C-alpha atoms as one frame of an Amber mdcrd trajectory, in Angstrom:
protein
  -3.067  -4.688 -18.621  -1.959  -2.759 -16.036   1.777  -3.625 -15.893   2.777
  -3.543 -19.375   2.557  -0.018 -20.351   4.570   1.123 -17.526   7.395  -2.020
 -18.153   7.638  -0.598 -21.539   8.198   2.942 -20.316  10.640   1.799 -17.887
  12.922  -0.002 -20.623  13.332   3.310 -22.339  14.270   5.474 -19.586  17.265
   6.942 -19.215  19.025   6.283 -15.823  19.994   9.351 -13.954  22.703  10.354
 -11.724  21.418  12.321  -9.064  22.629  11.699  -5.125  18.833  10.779  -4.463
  18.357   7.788  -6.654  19.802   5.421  -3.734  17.100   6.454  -1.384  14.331
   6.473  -4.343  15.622   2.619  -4.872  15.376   2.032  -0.825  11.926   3.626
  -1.171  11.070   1.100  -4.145  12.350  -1.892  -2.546   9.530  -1.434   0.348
   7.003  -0.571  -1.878   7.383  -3.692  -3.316   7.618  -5.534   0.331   4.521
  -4.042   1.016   2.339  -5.343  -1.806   3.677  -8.452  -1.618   2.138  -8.417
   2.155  -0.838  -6.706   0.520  -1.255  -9.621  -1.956  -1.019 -12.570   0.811
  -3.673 -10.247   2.956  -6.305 -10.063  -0.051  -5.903 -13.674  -0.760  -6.692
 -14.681   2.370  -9.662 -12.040   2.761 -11.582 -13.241  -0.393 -11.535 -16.774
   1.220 -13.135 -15.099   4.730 -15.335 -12.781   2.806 -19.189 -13.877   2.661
 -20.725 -11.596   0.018 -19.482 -13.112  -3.461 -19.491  -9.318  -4.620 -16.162
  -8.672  -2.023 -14.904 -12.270  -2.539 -14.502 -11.383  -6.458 -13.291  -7.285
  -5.198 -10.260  -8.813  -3.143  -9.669 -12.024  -5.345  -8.492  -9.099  -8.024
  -6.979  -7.357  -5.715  -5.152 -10.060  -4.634  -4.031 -10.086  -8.668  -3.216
  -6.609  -8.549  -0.841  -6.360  -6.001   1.049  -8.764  -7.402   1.621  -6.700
 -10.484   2.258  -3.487  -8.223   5.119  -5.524  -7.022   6.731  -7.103 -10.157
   6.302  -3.092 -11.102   8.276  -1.954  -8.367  10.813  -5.108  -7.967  11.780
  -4.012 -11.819  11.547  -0.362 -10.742  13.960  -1.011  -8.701  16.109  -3.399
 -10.492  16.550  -0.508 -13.129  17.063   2.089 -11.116  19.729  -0.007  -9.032
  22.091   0.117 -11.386  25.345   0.094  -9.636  24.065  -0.052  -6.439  24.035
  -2.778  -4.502  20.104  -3.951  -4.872  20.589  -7.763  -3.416  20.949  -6.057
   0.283  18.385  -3.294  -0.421  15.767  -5.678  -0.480  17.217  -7.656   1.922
  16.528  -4.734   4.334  13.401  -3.864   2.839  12.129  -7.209   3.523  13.194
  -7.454   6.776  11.658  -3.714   7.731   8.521  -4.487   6.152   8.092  -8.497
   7.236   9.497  -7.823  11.101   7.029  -4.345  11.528   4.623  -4.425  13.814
   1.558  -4.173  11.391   2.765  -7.060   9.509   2.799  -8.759  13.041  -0.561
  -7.548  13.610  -1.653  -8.514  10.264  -0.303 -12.280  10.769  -2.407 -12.373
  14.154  -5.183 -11.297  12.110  -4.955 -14.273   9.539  -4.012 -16.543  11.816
  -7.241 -16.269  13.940  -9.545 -15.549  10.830 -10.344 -12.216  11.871 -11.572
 -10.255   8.278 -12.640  -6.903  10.152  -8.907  -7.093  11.849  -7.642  -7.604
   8.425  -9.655  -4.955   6.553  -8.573  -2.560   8.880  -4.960  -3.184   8.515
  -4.626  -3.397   4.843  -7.366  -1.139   3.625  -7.710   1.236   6.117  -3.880
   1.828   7.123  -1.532  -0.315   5.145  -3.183   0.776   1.541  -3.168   4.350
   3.079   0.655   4.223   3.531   0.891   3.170  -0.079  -1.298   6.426  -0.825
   0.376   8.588   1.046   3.785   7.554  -0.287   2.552   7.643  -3.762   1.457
  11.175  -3.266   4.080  12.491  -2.217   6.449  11.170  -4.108   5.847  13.290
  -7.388   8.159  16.267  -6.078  10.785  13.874  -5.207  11.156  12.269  -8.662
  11.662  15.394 -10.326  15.259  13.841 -11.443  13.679  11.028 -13.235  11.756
  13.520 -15.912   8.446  11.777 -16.755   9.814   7.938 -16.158   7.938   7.205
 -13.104   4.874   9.030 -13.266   2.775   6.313 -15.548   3.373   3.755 -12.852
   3.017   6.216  -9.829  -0.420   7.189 -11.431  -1.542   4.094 -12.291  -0.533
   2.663  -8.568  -1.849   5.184  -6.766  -5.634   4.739  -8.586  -5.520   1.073
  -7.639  -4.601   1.677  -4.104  -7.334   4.416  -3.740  -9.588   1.649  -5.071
  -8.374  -0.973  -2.733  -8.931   1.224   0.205 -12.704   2.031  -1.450 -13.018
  -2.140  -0.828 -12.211  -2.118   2.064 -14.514   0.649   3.411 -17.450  -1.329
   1.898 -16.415  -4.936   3.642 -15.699  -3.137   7.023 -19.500  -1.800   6.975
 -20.596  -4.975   5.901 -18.680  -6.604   8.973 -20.297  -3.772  11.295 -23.707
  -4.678   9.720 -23.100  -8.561  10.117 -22.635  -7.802  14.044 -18.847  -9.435
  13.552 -17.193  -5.814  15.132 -18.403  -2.724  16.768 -17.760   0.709  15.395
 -16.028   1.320  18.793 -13.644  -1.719  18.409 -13.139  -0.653  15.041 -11.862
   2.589  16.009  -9.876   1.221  18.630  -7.981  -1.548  16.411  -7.656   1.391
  13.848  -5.673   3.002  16.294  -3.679   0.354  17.314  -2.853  -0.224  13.341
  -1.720   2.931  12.461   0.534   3.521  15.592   1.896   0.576  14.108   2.317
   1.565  11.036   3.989   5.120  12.299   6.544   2.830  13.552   7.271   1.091
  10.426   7.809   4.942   8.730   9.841   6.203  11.509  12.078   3.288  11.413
  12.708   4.211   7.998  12.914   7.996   8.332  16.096   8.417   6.857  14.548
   7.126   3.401  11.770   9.609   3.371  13.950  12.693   4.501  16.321  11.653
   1.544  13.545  12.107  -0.681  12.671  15.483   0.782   9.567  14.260   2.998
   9.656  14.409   6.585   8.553  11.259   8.343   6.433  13.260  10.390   4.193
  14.908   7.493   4.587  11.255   6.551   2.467   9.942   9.625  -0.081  13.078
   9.423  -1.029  12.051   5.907  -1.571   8.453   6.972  -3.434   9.369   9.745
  -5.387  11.148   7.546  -6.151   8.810   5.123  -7.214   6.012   8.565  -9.698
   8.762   9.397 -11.594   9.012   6.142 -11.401   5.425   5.898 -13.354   5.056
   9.096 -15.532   7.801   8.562 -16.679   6.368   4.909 -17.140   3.161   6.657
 -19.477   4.674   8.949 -21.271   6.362   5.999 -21.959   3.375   4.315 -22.833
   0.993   7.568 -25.500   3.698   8.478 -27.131   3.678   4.600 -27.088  -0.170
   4.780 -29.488  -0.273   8.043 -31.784   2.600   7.000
């Protein structure tokens, strides 16, 4: 189960004091907003997907990101102790559900364009997930060993979910359904998206002693590889 262990942890913890924790809830809250996109994304990819192999790969991912977001709406329910957590996610809803990759996202699914959706969640979306994840270790430092189970077992999954993804985009590329060219180009388009979404929230990642900047290079990052394993794979499949 992948929820319960860290549920279990998280009803033991101690609650800590430190002039950080309102930022590490903020941070949370659109963690959460962002798998519940996530979740609504996969759903609708293992409908499009033709290979019963992928349809089963993003029907349980689908399932997971649900659970990575009851995880981080009770993360943040204990942590927001005396704070006020109704308008947190009230902004972390609107942030994440107004952005411009959720926007592109909703295009995506509302023309039935898998390769378009792929791109988003797998190769940038679950790569902002990563990159927050990774970072966040440092930042947490206040919270003793509380977090780490769930930060851990998180990051895994999303690693996985962008591994998914890498093998559906080549199979989209093989299929004739996008270019590697228009791949790279909607790529692009995704992640300056999605370096809008962080900046808008810059003042959440400073807080937690990450620059939004360093933010955006890791994501970047993480887009490149994507596309690059993509490419590795699409080229094995036609030799």
């Amino acid at each position: 189960m992948d929820s319960a262990q860290p549920y279990r942890t998280a009803d033991r913890a101690t609650p800590t004091n430190d002039t950080g924790r309102a930022a590490r809830v903020r941070l949370f809250a659109l963690l959460a907003e962002g798998e519940r996109i996530a979740f609504h994304i996969a759903s609708r990819e293992a409908l499009l997907a033709t290979e019963p192999s992928l349809q089963q790969f993003f029907r349980r991912q689908a399932a997971q990101e649900a659970r990575h977001a009851a995880i981080f709406d009770r993360v943040v329910a204990y942590f927001g102790r005396e704070i006020d957590v109704a308008a947190i996610r009230a902004s972390a809803a609107f942030n994440v559900e107004s952005s411009a990759i959720a926007q592109m996202l909703a295009r995506a699914v509302a023309s039935g364009n898998l390769p378009l959706m792929v791109i988003g969640l797998q190769g940038v979306i679950e790569g902002v997930g990563v990159a927050i994840l990774e970072s966040m270790r440092p930042a947490l430092h206040a919270d003793g060993a509380l977090f780490e189970p769930i930060r851990r077992l998180v990051l895994a999954k999303e690693r996985a979910h962008q591994h998914i993804g890498e093998r559906a985009l080549a199979v989209a590329m093989s299929d004739g359904r996008i270019t590697y060219s228009a791949a790279a180009s909607a790529l692009s388009d995704s992640l300056a998206c999605a370096h809008s979404l962080l900046l808008a929230n810059e003042e959440i990642f400073e807080r937690v002693g990450r620059s939004t900047g360093a933010m955006c290079a890791d994501v970047t990052l993480h887009a490149e590889a994507f596309l690059l394993a993509t490419r590795r794979i699409q080229t094995g499949r036609s030799n």
